Amino acid sequence: MAGRFENKSVFVAGASSGINLAIAEAFAREGAKLTVLSRSEEKIEAAAAGIRSIGLPAIGIACDVRDYPGLEAAFARAVEAHGSIDVLVSGAAGNFLAPARKLSANAFKTVVDIDLLGTFNVFRASFDHLTRPGASLIAITAGQAVHPSPFQIHACAAKAGVNMVTKCLALEWGPAGIRVNAISPGPIADTEGMARLAADPAREAAIKNRLALRDYGRKDDIAEAAMYLASDAARYVTGAILNVDGGNDLGDASTDALA
Ligand code: NAP
Ligand code: COA
């Protein structure tokens, strides 16, 4: 049976590890031609080589999403290798826990530059290279975009901006046949993100106890959502922020205090 994304050109930014690498690998398994991008030459080449080792075409490009001319060159390379971009995932991000009163202006700016400006840069630099009509753009946001969290003022502000970039571009680019959506993952197991936010088992247990579904998600849960948004099944979906989060967006689902 042919893959769901046979011969489609899929570009994933921030794809050397974690959720975004899982998204890239899932599209590759469905027949797509992949371009993966991140800062580290060594890590992104290893990610691309991993995809190629199962017999699928993939190129890795080392580039920082804060480097706009670098992104322009990256899209030109991707199009030369695989044709115009059918699916674009923008997921590069940085986060760490830090109280606002100890956070330097440069630390705040750094996270905003990677997550928010980086998402704008990736989408903006892709524009001339998108398949139209038909391209699907997907930002990776987070619950912090709508739920203020202590020690994450930088990530909350940045991801709130990512949601608005998603919606504004959906409005502007819809008439050209380009859909723009975002996925908001809940806490996902075996990721750098959760290693940074919940390093100890007690914190992990407390997070799970607050979730309606009482567990972390898997990287493939997010990959499946990305493939849905990129597919024809979502042809009438644009400007959506799709929560794939075990109920995280609903708020505290713990019932201990009521027992
Ligand atoms: P991760 O493994 O650290 O992934 C981040 C990726 O972004 C890496 O491939 C990193 O590679 C790349 N990157 C970082 N800064 C970059 C830059 N300036 N330019 C280009 N690439 C850059 O983290 P993750 O936990 O899987 O998170 C992936 C995405 O999911 C993020 O957008 C995150 O906010 C979101 N998310 C995660 C969770 C979770 O539970 N983990 C929950 C909600 C949302 P290099 O180091 O090679 O650049
Ligand atoms: N607490 C407080 N401030 C911190 C910090 C922390 N844990 N880590 C970095 N900073 C500050 C630095 O001190 C610096 O500020 P200063 O110039 O005032 O001293 C500023 O942030 C930039 O740090 P730098 O290391 O130069 O940034 P970078 O661009 O090399 O790296 C980060 C970006 C800091 C986000 C880094 O953690 C990273 O690369 N993260 C990617 C992986 C990740 O976060 N994955 C989870 C995704 S949700």
XYZ file of C-alpha atoms and ligand atoms in Angstrom:
355
model
C 0.000 0.000 0.000
C 1.347 3.464 -0.902
C 2.304 5.740 1.998
C -0.059 8.548 2.945
C 2.569 11.169 1.966
C 4.211 9.397 -0.979
C 6.569 11.846 -2.770
C 5.411 14.836 -0.731
C 8.130 17.323 0.209
C 8.106 17.752 3.995
C 10.329 20.251 5.859
C 10.700 20.068 9.650
C 12.534 22.834 11.541
C 13.992 21.873 14.927
C 14.112 18.211 13.973
C 17.355 16.835 15.416
C 15.610 15.334 18.461
C 12.423 14.793 20.418
C 8.925 15.491 19.160
C 9.973 17.135 15.909
C 12.300 14.276 14.932
C 9.446 11.839 15.627
C 7.228 13.932 13.321
C 9.867 13.870 10.558
C 10.350 10.104 10.900
C 6.592 9.487 10.798
C 6.198 11.445 7.546
C 9.209 9.598 6.095
C 7.663 6.225 6.951
C 4.616 7.367 4.964
C 6.717 7.973 1.849
C 7.616 11.679 2.164
C 10.888 13.273 1.057
C 12.308 14.978 4.133
C 14.334 18.086 4.836
C 15.275 18.387 8.510
C 16.896 21.464 10.020
C 18.470 22.427 13.350
C 21.527 24.297 14.669
C 23.879 21.390 15.222
C 25.500 20.032 12.052
C 26.363 16.789 13.820
C 22.900 16.197 15.336
C 20.915 17.106 12.222
C 23.124 15.026 9.948
C 22.612 12.069 12.320
C 18.842 12.623 12.159
C 18.862 12.727 8.341
C 21.167 9.699 8.153
C 18.790 7.779 10.436
C 15.943 8.418 7.991
C 18.106 7.539 4.974
C 19.186 4.284 6.656
C 15.672 2.934 6.266
C 15.852 3.673 2.547
C 14.048 7.028 2.513
C 15.284 10.318 1.042
C 16.305 12.952 3.591
C 18.650 15.915 3.737
C 19.857 17.596 6.904
C 20.610 21.325 7.033
C 22.415 23.049 9.890
C 20.830 26.465 10.435
C 19.620 28.575 13.336
C 15.986 29.726 12.980
C 17.196 33.178 14.109
C 19.279 33.376 10.898
C 16.836 34.597 8.211
C 19.250 34.523 5.230
C 20.292 31.035 6.367
C 16.647 29.918 6.227
C 16.230 31.385 2.736
C 19.189 29.299 1.591
C 17.799 26.238 3.404
C 14.454 26.444 1.582
C 16.222 26.908 -1.773
C 18.214 23.708 -1.058
C 15.131 21.797 0.045
C 13.217 22.747 -3.106
C 16.159 21.837 -5.324
C 16.351 18.399 -3.678
C 12.677 17.537 -3.189
C 10.462 20.069 -5.020
C 8.133 22.699 -3.557
C 7.207 22.363 0.103
C 3.948 20.497 0.729
C 4.207 20.280 4.520
C 6.186 22.571 6.825
C 6.524 21.996 10.563
C 8.071 24.749 12.689
C 9.039 23.319 16.074
C 12.420 24.733 17.098
C 12.231 25.965 20.685
C 14.188 26.568 23.840
C 12.990 26.535 27.429
C 14.261 26.358 30.998
C 12.859 27.147 34.427
C 13.887 30.546 35.773
C 12.128 33.016 38.087
C 11.365 36.287 36.295
C 13.326 38.363 38.810
C 16.474 36.368 37.952
C 15.895 36.162 34.208
C 18.159 38.492 32.220
C 16.737 40.551 29.381
C 18.913 38.543 27.032
C 17.599 35.243 28.389
C 13.989 36.389 27.789
C 14.926 37.660 24.319
C 16.730 34.438 23.444
C 13.651 32.275 23.983
C 11.362 34.747 22.215
C 13.822 34.910 19.310
C 13.958 31.115 18.931
C 10.285 30.243 19.500
C 8.354 33.257 18.219
C 10.609 35.121 15.807
C 11.962 31.739 14.691
C 8.459 30.515 13.795
C 7.755 33.723 11.873
C 11.121 33.412 10.108
C 10.549 29.779 9.106
C 7.061 30.463 7.751
C 7.996 33.755 6.079
C 11.109 32.353 4.390
C 9.112 29.391 3.051
C 6.412 31.471 1.367
C 7.778 31.574 -2.195
C 8.497 27.832 -2.066
C 5.141 26.509 -0.866
C 2.939 24.287 -3.010
C -0.121 26.358 -3.698
C -2.846 25.517 -3.435
C -2.358 22.720 -0.931
C 0.539 23.510 1.410
C 0.023 22.765 5.103
C 1.996 24.706 7.712
C 2.105 23.485 11.310
C 3.564 25.354 14.282
C 4.412 23.487 17.478
C 3.124 25.550 20.362
C 2.475 24.612 24.030
C -0.105 24.978 26.784
C 2.052 27.791 28.184
C 0.642 29.942 25.350
C -2.655 30.214 27.181
C -1.881 29.081 30.746
C 0.536 31.313 32.647
C 3.197 29.192 34.370
C 5.616 30.200 37.125
C 9.282 30.388 36.080
C 8.354 30.290 32.373
C 7.506 33.911 31.544
C 9.814 33.704 28.510
C 8.238 30.523 27.071
C 4.673 31.623 27.903
C 5.136 34.954 26.110
C 6.864 33.322 23.143
C 4.314 30.551 22.643
C 1.388 32.989 23.026
C 2.945 34.813 20.079
C 3.281 31.560 18.148
C -0.492 31.018 18.460
C -1.157 34.483 17.066
C 1.361 34.061 14.220
C -0.490 30.845 13.336
C -3.874 32.554 13.243
C -2.714 35.692 11.412
C -0.968 33.687 8.696
C -3.993 31.392 8.373
C -6.055 34.512 7.605
C -3.570 36.039 5.179
C -2.447 32.923 3.345
C -5.740 30.994 3.200
C -6.783 32.666 -0.069
C -3.595 31.291 -1.657
C -4.646 27.781 -0.658
C -2.203 27.550 2.262
C -3.479 26.199 5.583
C -1.759 27.198 8.823
C -2.432 25.364 12.100
C -0.649 24.602 15.356
C -0.381 21.586 17.624
C -0.242 22.147 21.366
C 1.304 19.035 22.936
C 0.759 18.185 26.569
C 3.642 16.734 28.567
C 5.344 14.182 26.320
C 7.459 11.305 27.659
C 11.173 10.969 26.884
C 11.709 14.533 25.709
C 14.182 17.273 26.503
C 11.246 19.541 27.278
C 9.969 17.382 30.134
C 13.490 16.593 31.334
C 13.873 20.351 31.863
C 10.438 20.992 33.384
C 9.988 17.865 35.535
C 13.396 16.451 36.344
C 12.364 14.512 39.469
C 9.834 11.640 39.790
C 7.696 13.477 42.386
C 7.145 16.386 40.020
C 6.362 13.975 37.179
C 3.787 12.145 39.336
C 2.186 15.458 40.350
C 1.869 16.523 36.699
C 0.276 13.209 35.724
C -2.165 13.426 38.635
C -3.433 16.796 37.358
C -4.127 15.468 33.848
C -7.557 14.093 32.913
C -5.880 11.162 31.134
C -3.379 10.703 34.043
C -0.326 10.051 31.850
C 2.294 11.685 29.645
C 1.728 11.465 25.903
C 4.026 9.816 23.384
C 5.993 11.551 20.638
C 3.980 9.552 18.096
C 0.742 11.072 19.436
C 2.026 14.412 18.144
C 3.282 12.899 14.879
C -0.177 11.434 14.204
C -1.773 14.841 14.799
C 0.703 16.472 12.413
C -0.133 13.922 9.717
C -3.838 14.571 10.233
C -3.377 18.345 9.871
C -1.222 17.825 6.765
C -3.681 15.420 5.143
C -6.705 15.973 2.964
C -8.876 14.938 5.924
C -8.054 18.404 7.333
C -8.617 20.257 4.042
C -11.131 22.641 5.693
C -9.116 23.177 8.890
C -7.059 26.340 9.227
C -6.135 28.654 12.091
C -6.729 25.839 14.590
C -4.699 25.238 17.730
C -5.068 21.475 18.154
C -4.565 20.331 21.755
C -2.987 16.872 21.921
C -2.492 17.060 25.623
C -4.306 14.426 27.687
C -6.705 17.141 28.844
C -4.016 19.558 30.052
C -5.881 22.529 28.596
C -8.933 21.711 30.740
C -7.071 22.506 33.933
C -6.530 20.549 37.130
C -8.301 17.163 36.975
C -7.004 15.810 40.277
C -9.724 14.603 42.642
C -7.577 13.876 45.722
C -9.003 16.816 47.655
C -12.562 15.601 47.001
C -12.032 11.993 48.120
P 13.984 19.128 21.865
O 14.244 17.652 21.688
O 14.984 19.912 22.621
O 13.741 19.760 20.423
C 14.077 21.080 20.102
C 14.688 21.056 18.727
O 14.873 22.390 18.293
C 16.043 20.372 18.666
O 16.084 19.596 17.490
C 17.042 21.529 18.560
O 18.177 21.067 17.837
C 16.199 22.548 17.804
N 16.558 23.937 18.031
C 16.655 24.583 19.226
N 17.000 25.867 19.025
C 17.097 26.030 17.686
C 17.407 27.143 16.858
N 17.693 28.340 17.395
N 17.423 26.975 15.508
C 17.152 25.757 14.971
N 16.855 24.680 15.711
C 16.825 24.813 17.044
O 12.580 19.385 22.585
P 11.130 18.704 22.646
O 10.815 18.579 24.088
O 11.012 17.523 21.750
O 10.227 19.922 22.081
C 9.899 20.037 20.705
C 8.790 21.048 20.509
O 7.617 20.642 21.230
C 9.110 22.457 21.027
O 8.510 23.406 20.154
C 8.422 22.489 22.382
O 8.131 23.800 22.805
C 7.174 21.695 22.079
N 6.527 21.115 23.260
C 7.145 20.105 23.936
C 6.509 19.513 25.029
C 7.140 18.352 25.735
O 6.471 17.715 26.570
N 8.390 18.026 25.462
C 5.258 19.993 25.454
C 4.674 21.069 24.765
C 5.311 21.611 23.664
P 19.647 21.755 17.877
O 20.074 21.714 19.302
O 20.441 20.874 16.963
O 19.461 23.114 17.326
N 18.317 30.027 33.500
C 18.433 31.382 33.345
N 19.031 31.951 32.251
C 19.521 31.123 31.294
C 19.427 29.726 31.388
C 18.798 29.175 32.566
N 18.679 27.855 32.742
N 20.005 29.174 30.286
C 20.442 30.189 29.533
N 20.162 31.364 30.127
C 20.499 32.708 29.672
C 21.988 32.884 29.471
O 22.638 33.169 30.710
C 22.005 34.058 28.495
O 21.717 35.271 29.140
P 22.903 36.358 29.526
O 23.575 36.722 28.229
O 22.170 37.482 30.160
O 23.825 35.615 30.478
C 20.815 33.800 27.605
O 19.964 32.908 28.358
C 21.177 33.114 26.296
O 21.885 31.928 26.612
P 22.739 31.146 25.504
O 23.275 29.913 26.152
O 23.695 32.083 24.851
O 21.601 30.811 24.436
P 21.632 29.809 23.221
O 20.989 30.507 22.086
O 22.984 29.221 23.014
O 20.715 28.590 23.745
C 18.804 28.112 25.179
C 19.321 28.743 23.883
C 19.302 28.913 26.383
C 17.274 28.167 25.115
C 19.298 26.654 25.367
O 18.773 26.125 26.559
C 18.917 25.754 24.205
O 19.644 25.689 23.232
N 17.771 25.034 24.291
C 17.321 24.118 23.211
C 16.780 22.823 23.771
C 15.547 23.025 24.617
O 15.413 24.005 25.348
N 14.637 22.030 24.510
C 13.343 22.117 25.137
C 12.373 22.624 24.129
S 10.911 23.132 24.917
